[in-house]
Short mmCIF file of C-alpha atoms (C1' of nucleotides) in Angstrom, two decimals:
data_model
loop_
_atom_site.label_atom_id
_atom_site.label_comp_id
_atom_site.label_asym_id
_atom_site.label_seq_id
_atom_site.Cartn_x
_atom_site.Cartn_y
_atom_site.Cartn_z
CA MET A 1 -22.05 -9.57 -1.63
CA MET A 2 -22.59 -6.32 -3.49
CA LEU A 3 -24.18 -6.59 -6.86
CA ALA A 4 -23.51 -4.20 -9.69
CA SER A 5 -25.72 -4.27 -12.71
CA LYS A 6 -23.48 -1.74 -14.38
CA PRO A 7 -19.82 -1.10 -13.63
CA SER A 8 -20.62 2.57 -13.20
CA ASP A 9 -22.91 2.27 -10.18
CA ALA A 10 -20.66 1.72 -7.21
CA ALA A 11 -23.44 0.12 -5.12
CA PRO A 12 -22.15 1.54 -1.83
CA ALA A 13 -22.85 -0.41 1.32
CA ALA A 14 -25.70 0.94 3.38
CA HIS A 15 -23.65 1.69 6.46
CA ASP A 16 -21.09 3.54 4.37
CA ARG A 17 -23.70 5.67 2.68
CA VAL A 18 -25.18 6.61 6.05
CA TYR A 19 -21.73 7.24 7.48
CA ARG A 20 -20.74 9.58 4.70
CA ALA A 21 -23.97 11.52 4.87
CA LEU A 22 -23.78 12.01 8.62
CA ARG A 23 -20.10 12.80 8.45
CA ALA A 24 -20.63 15.57 5.93
CA ARG A 25 -23.52 16.93 7.94
CA ILE A 26 -21.40 17.10 11.08
CA MET A 27 -18.22 18.38 9.47
CA HIS A 28 -20.00 21.20 7.68
CA GLY A 29 -21.68 22.44 10.79
CA GLU A 30 -25.20 21.33 9.94
CA MET A 31 -25.66 19.99 13.45
CA SER A 32 -25.74 22.09 16.59
CA PRO A 33 -23.73 21.05 19.63
CA GLY A 34 -25.89 18.88 21.85
CA GLU A 35 -28.28 17.95 19.07
CA ALA A 36 -29.32 14.33 19.58
CA LEU A 37 -29.66 11.45 17.16
CA THR A 38 -31.51 8.15 17.49
CA LEU A 39 -30.66 4.96 15.70
CA ARG A 40 -34.22 4.37 14.63
CA GLY A 41 -34.49 7.93 13.41
CA ILE A 42 -31.38 7.60 11.30
CA GLY A 43 -32.61 4.30 9.95
CA LYS A 44 -35.93 5.77 8.98
CA GLU A 45 -34.30 8.81 7.35
CA PHE A 46 -32.04 6.71 5.16
CA GLY A 47 -34.40 3.82 4.63
CA VAL A 48 -32.26 1.25 6.40
CA SER A 49 -32.57 -0.80 9.54
CA MET A 50 -30.93 -0.10 12.87
CA THR A 51 -27.85 -2.17 12.07
CA PRO A 52 -26.20 0.12 9.50
CA ALA A 53 -27.34 3.15 11.47
CA ARG A 54 -25.58 1.79 14.51
CA GLU A 55 -22.40 1.03 12.66
CA SER A 56 -22.12 4.50 11.19
CA VAL A 57 -22.88 6.12 14.53
CA ARG A 58 -20.30 3.94 16.26
CA ARG A 59 -17.72 4.91 13.73
CA LEU A 60 -18.46 8.58 14.12
CA VAL A 61 -18.25 8.22 17.88
CA ALA A 62 -14.88 6.52 17.48
CA GLU A 63 -13.70 9.48 15.41
CA GLY A 64 -14.94 11.96 17.99
CA ALA A 65 -17.56 13.37 15.67
CA LEU A 66 -20.37 12.36 18.01
CA SER A 67 -20.35 12.01 21.75
CA LEU A 68 -21.82 9.05 23.55
CA SER A 69 -23.84 9.78 26.65
CA SER A 70 -23.44 7.54 29.68
CA SER A 71 -26.45 5.52 28.71
CA GLY A 72 -25.63 5.20 25.05
CA ARG A 73 -27.49 8.20 23.72
CA VAL A 74 -25.61 9.91 20.95
CA ALA A 75 -25.45 13.62 20.25
CA ALA A 76 -23.22 16.20 18.63
CA PRO A 77 -20.53 17.01 21.18
CA GLU A 78 -20.47 20.19 23.22
CA LEU A 79 -16.80 21.00 23.46
CA THR A 80 -15.16 22.63 26.43
CA ASN A 81 -12.87 25.58 25.89
CA GLU A 82 -9.89 23.44 26.81
CA ARG A 83 -10.77 20.95 24.13
CA ILE A 84 -11.32 23.64 21.52
CA GLU A 85 -7.92 25.11 22.28
CA GLU A 86 -6.35 21.70 22.02
CA LEU A 87 -8.02 20.95 18.71
CA ALA A 88 -6.92 24.33 17.39
CA ALA A 89 -3.36 23.52 18.41
CA LEU A 90 -3.69 20.20 16.60
CA ARG A 91 -4.94 21.91 13.48
CA ALA A 92 -1.98 24.27 13.58
CA LEU A 93 0.49 21.46 14.13
CA LEU A 94 -0.86 19.17 11.42
CA GLU A 95 -1.86 21.69 8.80
CA VAL A 96 1.35 23.68 8.96
CA GLU A 97 3.19 20.45 8.29
CA LEU A 98 0.82 19.49 5.48
CA ALA A 99 1.15 22.89 3.84
CA SER A 100 4.89 22.75 4.16
CA ARG A 101 4.97 19.38 2.45
CA ALA A 102 2.66 20.58 -0.29
CA LEU A 103 4.74 23.66 -1.04
CA PRO A 104 7.44 22.08 -3.25
CA ARG A 105 4.75 20.36 -5.31
CA ALA A 106 2.45 23.36 -5.66
CA HIS A 107 2.39 24.33 -9.31
CA MET A 108 0.38 26.99 -11.06
CA ALA A 109 -2.61 24.78 -11.74
CA LEU A 110 -3.03 24.18 -8.03
CA ILE A 111 -2.74 27.85 -7.19
CA ASP A 112 -5.38 28.66 -9.80
CA ARG A 113 -7.70 26.10 -8.28
CA LEU A 114 -7.13 27.55 -4.83
CA GLN A 115 -7.91 31.02 -6.08
CA ALA A 116 -11.11 29.81 -7.68
CA ILE A 117 -12.17 28.09 -4.47
CA ASN A 118 -11.30 31.20 -2.56
CA MET A 119 -13.68 33.22 -4.67
CA THR A 120 -16.46 30.85 -3.70
CA VAL A 121 -15.44 31.24 -0.08
CA ALA A 122 -15.74 34.99 -0.39
CA GLU A 123 -19.13 34.57 -2.01
CA MET A 124 -20.33 32.42 0.90
CA VAL A 125 -19.09 35.02 3.34
CA SER A 126 -20.97 37.78 1.56
CA LYS A 127 -24.12 35.64 1.50
CA ARG A 128 -23.78 34.96 5.24
CA ASP A 129 -24.01 31.24 4.39
CA ALA A 130 -22.32 29.63 7.38
CA VAL A 131 -22.53 26.03 6.16
CA GLY A 132 -21.41 26.98 2.68
CA TYR A 133 -18.55 28.95 4.13
CA ILE A 134 -17.35 26.08 6.28
CA ARG A 135 -17.62 23.63 3.41
CA THR A 136 -15.72 25.71 0.87
CA ASN A 137 -13.17 26.79 3.45
CA LEU A 138 -12.39 23.16 4.22
CA GLU A 139 -12.29 22.43 0.51
CA PHE A 140 -9.64 25.12 0.15
CA HIS A 141 -7.50 23.52 2.81
CA ARG A 142 -8.05 19.98 1.58
CA THR A 143 -7.14 20.93 -1.98
CA LEU A 144 -3.85 22.31 -0.76
CA TYR A 145 -3.06 19.43 1.58
CA LEU A 146 -3.82 16.76 -1.00
CA ARG A 147 -0.62 17.89 -2.69
CA ALA A 148 1.37 16.90 0.37
CA GLN A 149 0.96 13.24 -0.59
CA ALA A 150 0.44 12.38 3.08
CA PRO A 151 -2.85 10.49 3.33
CA ALA A 152 -2.52 9.46 6.97
CA MET A 153 -1.78 12.99 8.07
CA LEU A 154 -4.62 14.38 6.02
CA ALA A 155 -7.00 11.80 7.45
CA ILE A 156 -6.11 12.85 10.97
CA ALA A 157 -6.53 16.50 10.09
CA GLU A 158 -9.97 15.71 8.75
CA THR A 159 -11.03 13.97 11.94
CA VAL A 160 -10.02 17.14 13.77
CA TRP A 161 -12.24 19.13 11.43
CA LEU A 162 -14.97 16.62 12.14
CA GLN A 163 -14.67 17.11 15.87
CA LEU A 164 -14.83 20.87 15.46
CA GLY A 165 -17.73 20.78 13.02
CA PRO A 166 -20.67 21.42 15.31
CA THR A 167 -18.77 24.14 17.16
CA MET A 168 -17.63 25.89 13.98
CA ARG A 169 -21.15 26.72 13.03
CA ALA A 170 -21.71 28.40 16.35
CA LEU A 171 -18.37 30.15 15.97
CA TYR A 172 -18.93 31.65 12.54
CA GLY A 173 -22.37 32.70 13.58
CA ARG A 174 -20.85 34.57 16.48
CA LEU A 175 -18.19 36.60 14.76
CA ARG A 176 -19.70 39.05 12.31
CA ARG A 177 -17.28 38.67 9.49
CA THR A 178 -17.92 40.29 6.21
CA GLU A 179 -14.33 40.60 5.10
CA PRO A 180 -13.08 38.05 2.60
CA PRO A 181 -10.59 35.54 3.96
CA GLN A 182 -7.41 37.56 4.19
CA ASN A 183 -5.31 34.65 5.43
CA HIS A 184 -6.16 32.61 2.38
CA ARG A 185 -4.64 35.34 0.26
CA LEU A 186 -1.49 35.21 2.34
CA ILE A 187 -1.36 31.46 1.86
CA ILE A 188 -1.67 31.81 -1.90
CA ALA A 189 0.94 34.56 -1.99
CA ALA A 190 3.38 32.44 0.00
CA LEU A 191 2.77 29.52 -2.33
CA LYS A 192 3.49 31.68 -5.35
CA ALA A 193 6.66 33.04 -3.78
CA GLY A 194 7.83 29.66 -2.56
CA ASP A 195 8.14 31.27 0.86
CA GLU A 196 8.03 28.43 3.36
CA PRO A 197 8.23 30.40 6.63
CA GLY A 198 5.56 32.74 5.32
CA LEU A 199 3.36 29.83 4.37
CA ARG A 200 3.70 28.24 7.78
CA LEU A 201 2.81 31.48 9.46
CA ALA A 202 -0.16 32.14 7.19
CA VAL A 203 -1.60 28.67 7.69
CA ARG A 204 -1.14 28.88 11.43
CA SER A 205 -2.87 32.24 11.53
CA ASP A 206 -5.74 31.07 9.36
CA VAL A 207 -6.32 27.97 11.39
CA THR A 208 -6.14 29.47 14.85
CA HIS A 209 -7.68 32.81 13.97
CA GLY A 210 -11.32 32.12 14.57
CA LEU A 211 -10.97 29.37 17.08
CA ARG A 212 -9.03 31.52 19.49
CA LEU A 213 -11.94 33.89 19.68
CA LEU A 214 -14.38 31.22 20.68
CA ALA A 215 -12.16 29.44 23.15
CA GLY A 216 -10.45 32.43 24.68
CA MET B 1 -29.48 -0.93 30.18
CA MET B 2 -26.45 -2.16 32.01
CA LEU B 3 -27.05 -3.61 35.42
CA ALA B 4 -24.54 -3.55 38.24
CA SER B 5 -25.10 -5.77 41.22
CA LYS B 6 -22.19 -4.09 42.95
CA PRO B 7 -20.86 -0.60 42.30
CA SER B 8 -17.42 -2.09 41.82
CA ASP B 9 -18.12 -4.22 38.78
CA ALA B 10 -18.29 -1.89 35.85
CA ALA B 11 -20.34 -4.32 33.73
CA PRO B 12 -18.65 -3.29 30.49
CA ALA B 13 -20.65 -3.58 27.31
CA ALA B 14 -19.78 -6.60 25.22
CA HIS B 15 -18.62 -4.64 22.21
CA ASP B 16 -16.41 -2.48 24.38
CA ARG B 17 -14.79 -5.45 26.04
CA VAL B 18 -14.05 -7.02 22.68
CA TYR B 19 -12.79 -3.72 21.32
CA ARG B 20 -10.37 -3.19 24.16
CA ALA B 21 -9.01 -6.70 23.96
CA LEU B 22 -8.42 -6.54 20.23
CA ARG B 23 -7.00 -3.05 20.48
CA ALA B 24 -4.41 -4.09 23.05
CA ARG B 25 -3.54 -7.14 21.00
CA ILE B 26 -2.95 -5.04 17.91
CA MET B 27 -1.16 -2.15 19.60
CA HIS B 28 1.26 -4.43 21.40
CA GLY B 29 2.25 -6.26 18.28
CA GLU B 30 0.53 -9.53 19.04
CA MET B 31 -0.80 -9.70 15.49
CA SER B 32 1.32 -10.08 12.40
CA PRO B 33 0.71 -7.87 9.37
CA GLY B 34 -1.74 -9.58 7.08
CA GLU B 35 -3.16 -11.83 9.78
CA ALA B 36 -6.89 -12.21 9.18
CA LEU B 37 -9.84 -12.07 11.55
CA THR B 38 -13.40 -13.29 11.14
CA LEU B 39 -16.44 -11.94 12.89
CA ARG B 40 -17.67 -15.37 13.86
CA GLY B 41 -14.23 -16.28 15.13
CA ILE B 42 -14.06 -13.19 17.32
CA GLY B 43 -17.55 -13.85 18.57
CA LYS B 44 -16.69 -17.39 19.51
CA GLU B 45 -13.45 -16.35 21.21
CA PHE B 46 -15.17 -13.80 23.42
CA GLY B 47 -18.45 -15.63 23.83
CA VAL B 48 -20.56 -13.04 22.07
CA SER B 49 -22.57 -12.94 18.87
CA MET B 50 -21.52 -11.39 15.61
CA THR B 51 -23.04 -8.02 16.45
CA PRO B 52 -20.56 -6.83 19.10
CA ALA B 53 -17.73 -8.44 17.15
CA ARG B 54 -18.70 -6.42 14.12
CA GLU B 55 -18.92 -3.19 16.04
CA SER B 56 -15.49 -3.56 17.57
CA VAL B 57 -13.96 -4.52 14.24
CA ARG B 58 -15.61 -1.58 12.54
CA ARG B 59 -14.25 0.77 15.14
CA LEU B 60 -10.76 -0.62 14.79
CA VAL B 61 -11.00 -0.27 11.03
CA ALA B 62 -12.10 3.34 11.46
CA GLU B 63 -9.03 3.96 13.61
CA GLY B 64 -6.75 2.35 11.05
CA ALA B 65 -5.86 -0.53 13.33
CA LEU B 66 -7.29 -3.07 10.91
CA SER B 67 -7.56 -2.93 7.17
CA LEU B 68 -10.68 -3.82 5.29
CA SER B 69 -10.25 -5.88 2.16
CA SER B 70 -12.30 -5.04 -0.87
CA SER B 71 -14.86 -7.69 -0.02
CA GLY B 72 -15.12 -6.86 3.65
CA ARG B 73 -12.50 -9.26 4.98
CA VAL B 74 -10.55 -7.75 7.84
CA ALA B 75 -6.90 -8.25 8.61
CA ALA B 76 -4.01 -6.54 10.32
CA PRO B 77 -2.69 -3.99 7.84
CA GLU B 78 0.50 -4.46 5.85
CA LEU B 79 1.94 -0.99 5.69
CA THR B 80 3.87 0.39 2.75
CA ASN B 81 7.17 2.10 3.39
CA GLU B 82 5.61 5.43 2.50
CA ARG B 83 2.95 4.96 5.13
CA ILE B 84 5.44 3.90 7.76
CA GLU B 85 7.50 7.00 7.10
CA GLU B 86 4.43 9.14 7.33
CA LEU B 87 3.32 7.58 10.60
CA ALA B 88 6.83 8.05 11.98
CA ALA B 89 6.66 11.71 11.02
CA LEU B 90 3.30 11.94 12.77
CA ARG B 91 4.71 10.36 15.89
CA ALA B 92 7.54 12.86 15.87
CA LEU B 93 5.22 15.79 15.34
CA LEU B 94 2.69 14.83 17.98
CA GLU B 95 4.95 13.37 20.62
CA VAL B 96 7.47 16.18 20.55
CA GLU B 97 4.60 18.55 21.19
CA LEU B 98 3.19 16.34 23.95
CA ALA B 99 6.56 16.04 25.65
CA SER B 100 7.09 19.77 25.40
CA ARG B 101 3.75 20.38 27.05
CA ALA B 102 4.48 17.86 29.77
CA LEU B 103 7.86 19.36 30.60
CA PRO B 104 6.75 22.25 32.83
CA ARG B 105 4.54 19.88 34.83
CA ALA B 106 7.09 17.09 35.17
CA HIS B 107 7.99 16.81 38.82
CA MET B 108 10.25 14.35 40.58
CA ALA B 109 7.52 11.77 41.19
CA LEU B 110 6.92 11.51 37.45
CA ILE B 111 10.60 11.17 36.67
CA ASP B 112 10.89 8.41 39.25
CA ARG B 113 7.99 6.59 37.64
CA LEU B 114 9.57 6.95 34.23
CA GLN B 115 12.84 5.55 35.51
CA ALA B 116 11.05 2.58 37.05
CA ILE B 117 9.22 1.87 33.78
CA ASN B 118 12.48 2.23 31.93
CA MET B 119 14.02 -0.51 34.04
CA THR B 120 11.20 -2.80 32.98
CA VAL B 121 11.81 -1.81 29.38
CA ALA B 122 15.46 -2.76 29.73
CA GLU B 123 14.42 -6.05 31.27
CA MET B 124 12.17 -6.82 28.33
CA VAL B 125 14.98 -6.01 25.95
CA SER B 126 17.33 -8.39 27.73
CA LYS B 127 14.67 -11.09 27.71
CA ARG B 128 14.10 -10.60 23.97
CA ASP B 129 10.38 -10.18 24.76
CA ALA B 130 9.14 -8.18 21.77
CA VAL B 131 5.56 -7.79 22.93
CA GLY B 132 6.62 -6.90 26.46
CA TYR B 133 9.09 -4.41 25.08
CA ILE B 134 6.50 -2.70 22.92
CA ARG B 135 4.00 -2.58 25.76
CA THR B 136 6.34 -1.11 28.34
CA ASN B 137 7.89 1.24 25.83
CA LEU B 138 4.48 2.66 25.02
CA GLU B 139 3.73 2.83 28.73
CA PHE B 140 6.82 4.96 29.16
CA HIS B 141 5.65 7.40 26.52
CA ARG B 142 2.06 7.46 27.70
CA THR B 143 3.10 8.13 31.28
CA LEU B 144 5.04 11.16 30.15
CA TYR B 145 2.39 12.47 27.78
CA LEU B 146 -0.41 12.14 30.30
CA ARG B 147 1.22 15.08 32.08
CA ALA B 148 0.66 17.24 29.03
CA GLN B 149 -3.04 17.47 29.92
CA ALA B 150 -3.92 17.16 26.25
CA PRO B 151 -6.35 14.26 25.91
CA ALA B 152 -7.25 14.82 22.26
CA MET B 153 -3.62 14.97 21.23
CA LEU B 154 -2.78 11.87 23.26
CA ALA B 155 -5.72 10.02 21.73
CA ILE B 156 -4.46 10.76 18.25
CA ALA B 157 -0.95 9.70 19.16
CA GLU B 158 -2.35 6.42 20.43
CA THR B 159 -4.19 5.75 17.20
CA VAL B 160 -0.87 6.21 15.43
CA TRP B 161 0.66 3.63 17.76
CA LEU B 162 -2.27 1.41 16.95
CA GLN B 163 -1.65 1.66 13.24
CA LEU B 164 1.99 0.84 13.72
CA GLY B 165 1.34 -2.03 16.12
CA PRO B 166 1.52 -5.01 13.78
CA THR B 167 4.58 -3.59 12.01
CA MET B 168 6.42 -2.81 15.24
CA ARG B 169 6.60 -6.44 16.13
CA ALA B 170 8.25 -7.25 12.83
CA LEU B 171 10.52 -4.25 13.29
CA TYR B 172 11.85 -5.12 16.73
CA GLY B 173 12.32 -8.66 15.67
CA ARG B 174 14.48 -7.47 12.80
CA LEU B 175 16.92 -5.22 14.59
CA ARG B 176 19.00 -7.18 17.05
CA ARG B 177 19.01 -4.77 19.90
CA THR B 178 20.44 -5.73 23.21
CA GLU B 179 21.35 -2.28 24.39
CA PRO B 180 18.99 -0.63 26.87
CA PRO B 181 16.97 2.28 25.50
CA GLN B 182 19.51 5.06 25.34
CA ASN B 183 17.06 7.65 24.09
CA HIS B 184 14.84 7.12 27.11
CA ARG B 185 17.79 8.10 29.29
CA LEU B 186 18.21 11.25 27.27
CA ILE B 187 14.54 12.04 27.70
CA ILE B 188 14.76 11.61 31.44
CA ALA B 189 17.92 13.70 31.62
CA ALA B 190 16.30 16.51 29.65
CA LEU B 191 13.27 16.39 31.92
CA LYS B 192 15.47 16.67 34.99
CA ALA B 193 17.41 19.57 33.50
CA GLY B 194 14.31 21.37 32.26
CA ASP B 195 15.98 21.41 28.86
CA GLU B 196 13.22 21.83 26.32
CA PRO B 197 15.26 21.75 23.09
CA GLY B 198 17.09 18.69 24.38
CA LEU B 199 13.80 17.02 25.26
CA ARG B 200 12.35 17.67 21.82
CA LEU B 201 15.42 16.26 20.18
CA ALA B 202 15.52 13.20 22.41
CA VAL B 203 11.85 12.38 21.83
CA ARG B 204 12.19 12.86 18.11
CA SER B 205 15.20 10.56 18.01
CA ASP B 206 13.52 7.92 20.14
CA VAL B 207 10.39 7.91 18.05
CA THR B 208 11.97 7.87 14.62
CA HIS B 209 14.97 5.74 15.52
CA GLY B 210 13.67 2.29 14.85
CA LEU B 211 11.06 3.16 12.30
CA ARG B 212 13.55 4.72 9.96
CA LEU B 213 15.39 1.43 9.76
CA LEU B 214 12.34 -0.48 8.67
CA ALA B 215 11.03 2.06 6.21
CA GLY B 216 14.34 3.21 4.76
"C1'" DT C 1 -47.91 26.53 42.60
"C1'" DT C 2 -44.42 23.28 43.26
"C1'" DT C 3 -42.66 18.79 44.09
"C1'" DG C 4 -42.47 13.87 44.13
"C1'" DG C 5 -43.78 9.36 42.48
"C1'" DG C 6 -45.17 6.11 39.22
"C1'" DC C 7 -46.34 4.65 34.57
"C1'" DC C 8 -45.41 4.30 29.64
"C1'" DA C 9 -43.19 5.29 25.37
"C1'" DT C 10 -38.59 5.60 23.55
"C1'" DT C 11 -34.12 3.88 22.84
"C1'" DG C 12 -29.74 1.25 22.79
"C1'" DT C 13 -27.95 -3.66 23.07
"C1'" DG C 14 -27.20 -8.08 21.59
"C1'" DA C 15 -28.88 -12.50 19.39
"C1'" DT C 16 -30.50 -14.79 15.42
"C1'" DC C 17 -31.64 -15.43 10.67
"C1'" DA C 18 -31.78 -15.15 5.51
"C1'" DC C 19 -29.00 -14.03 1.70
"C1'" DA C 20 -25.34 -13.17 -1.57
"C1'" DA C 21 -20.70 -13.25 -2.75
"C1'" DA C 22 -16.11 -14.63 -2.33
"C1'" DG C 23 -12.54 -18.09 -1.46
"C1'" DG C 24 -10.91 -22.55 -1.42
"C1'" DC C 25 -10.79 -27.26 -2.67
"C1'" DC C 26 -11.14 -31.14 -5.59
"C1'" DC C 27 -11.23 -33.34 -9.73
"C1'" DG C 28 -10.82 -33.81 -14.56
"C1'" DT C 29 -8.26 -32.66 -18.66
"C1'" DA C 30 -4.36 -31.29 -21.49
"C1'" DT D 1 2.57 -32.29 -13.70
"C1'" DA D 2 0.18 -28.05 -14.39
"C1'" DC D 3 -4.03 -25.61 -15.38
"C1'" DG D 4 -8.93 -24.58 -15.26
"C1'" DG D 5 -13.76 -25.08 -14.11
"C1'" DG D 6 -17.40 -26.07 -10.95
"C1'" DC D 7 -19.23 -26.94 -6.37
"C1'" DC D 8 -19.45 -26.09 -1.47
"C1'" DT D 9 -18.13 -23.96 2.66
"C1'" DT D 10 -17.01 -19.78 4.83
"C1'" DT D 11 -17.93 -15.07 5.66
"C1'" DG D 12 -19.77 -10.30 5.75
"C1'" DT D 13 -24.25 -7.62 5.42
"C1'" DG D 14 -28.52 -6.14 6.81
"C1'" DA D 15 -33.22 -7.03 8.90
"C1'" DT D 16 -35.86 -8.31 12.78
"C1'" DC D 17 -36.84 -9.39 17.47
"C1'" DA D 18 -36.72 -9.67 22.63
"C1'" DC D 19 -35.21 -7.21 26.52
"C1'" DA D 20 -33.82 -3.87 29.84
"C1'" DA D 21 -33.05 0.70 31.21
"C1'" DT D 22 -33.50 5.36 30.64
"C1'" DG D 23 -36.18 9.54 30.21
"C1'" DG D 24 -40.21 12.12 30.01
"C1'" DC D 25 -44.87 13.05 31.25
"C1'" DC D 26 -48.88 13.35 34.00
"C1'" DC D 27 -51.29 13.47 38.09
"C1'" DA D 28 -51.77 13.88 42.89
"C1'" DA D 29 -50.47 15.71 47.32
"C1'" DA D 30 -48.44 19.29 50.20
#
DNA sequence: TTTGGGCCATTGTGATCACAAAGGCCCGTA
DNA sequence: TACGGGCCTTTGTGATCACAATGGCCCAAA
């Protein structure tokens, strides 16, 4: 079905390309809560017909990244405070476990990578780049959790990030943070020390820190 | 778009009807791991065209209920032992939390309902009805977790059940169990006593009990 | 000025079709 | 009998179309 003139070009399916693009846009906070999408609009933007646009939208709806109005209109979800609290609790639950599983496998190379990413995070903070901050912050977490060797758990954590995406942008716009991510430093320190309780606490704090402000 | 001659008939969309039917079939273990599906076959079975069949299949693939072969063929997933262990760990993590949240709201009416469901579970066990057992067992858990008032967490737990569906059937066929669900009794007892540590332990045991056998 | 009704453009849904690739089957050959 | 090549059927993908319902907009009346 898919043709590949060269082994290098992966020739991704149209619906998958659209899905990935929309997913990144949502997860990184490039859509505001309530912002609407149309199938024909998506199709036109990506140069495809309605069919792949529909499939990608359906998939994102299934993952909770988009909300489906009663009459089938799709839009970025506007989360209630209850839902935000619940998603924050889920992040804490899942990511503490992921970090804990990654700890015994975290060698120096990983910690160096995390520190490098963390510098980029700090740079995004100083530049007041909300989208860049969200993206690099998630990259920090994902890099750590990949070491846990728990793909199903990581996938679920990512769908939680996806659901929080549109709200995160609003959140980080609200709180005027100029300080570099202190909790990330605690995470790195706990990793270095092999301190599991400290790591769990640091991850929990980092994950629930901002979200509590918005929801509470 | 959808017309309703009477307010009672919900006039469900075709893709949603197909999705729900396939989802129940998978979650309850009515499909064997590796069993294949075709879009045209689904369409013919439910009297719809390929379009709604494709949407429902795509959604189920997104939720991990079906696995997508390299060339787009869909089938019930054959899980590796590593993945089964991971999903069992996820069940433990999520369901212990859900049970813990349900505990303060669990009144006598709920406990009565759980006991009634548990009798049906025992009946299914004695009848050697694997599908019936899986269905009522999940109903037991869902009834409890609904009290947690945590819809996002419950939704994620259900997608984990969905991923385990095809393997559960094989599992409960393997272990020759005739005893009624002892762990369910422990759960009910802990609920009655308001014993949170006991409840967490009982749920964790119940959830990981069988799955450890298959994966280990 | 505000409100209500009706018309029209917009939008999602599902069916159908053309196409390419993958899988399976059969037959011939070693 | 076992192995391999070639053909044909099956199957997923994406485009297009007809249709119905929703939503918005404008104008008229109070």
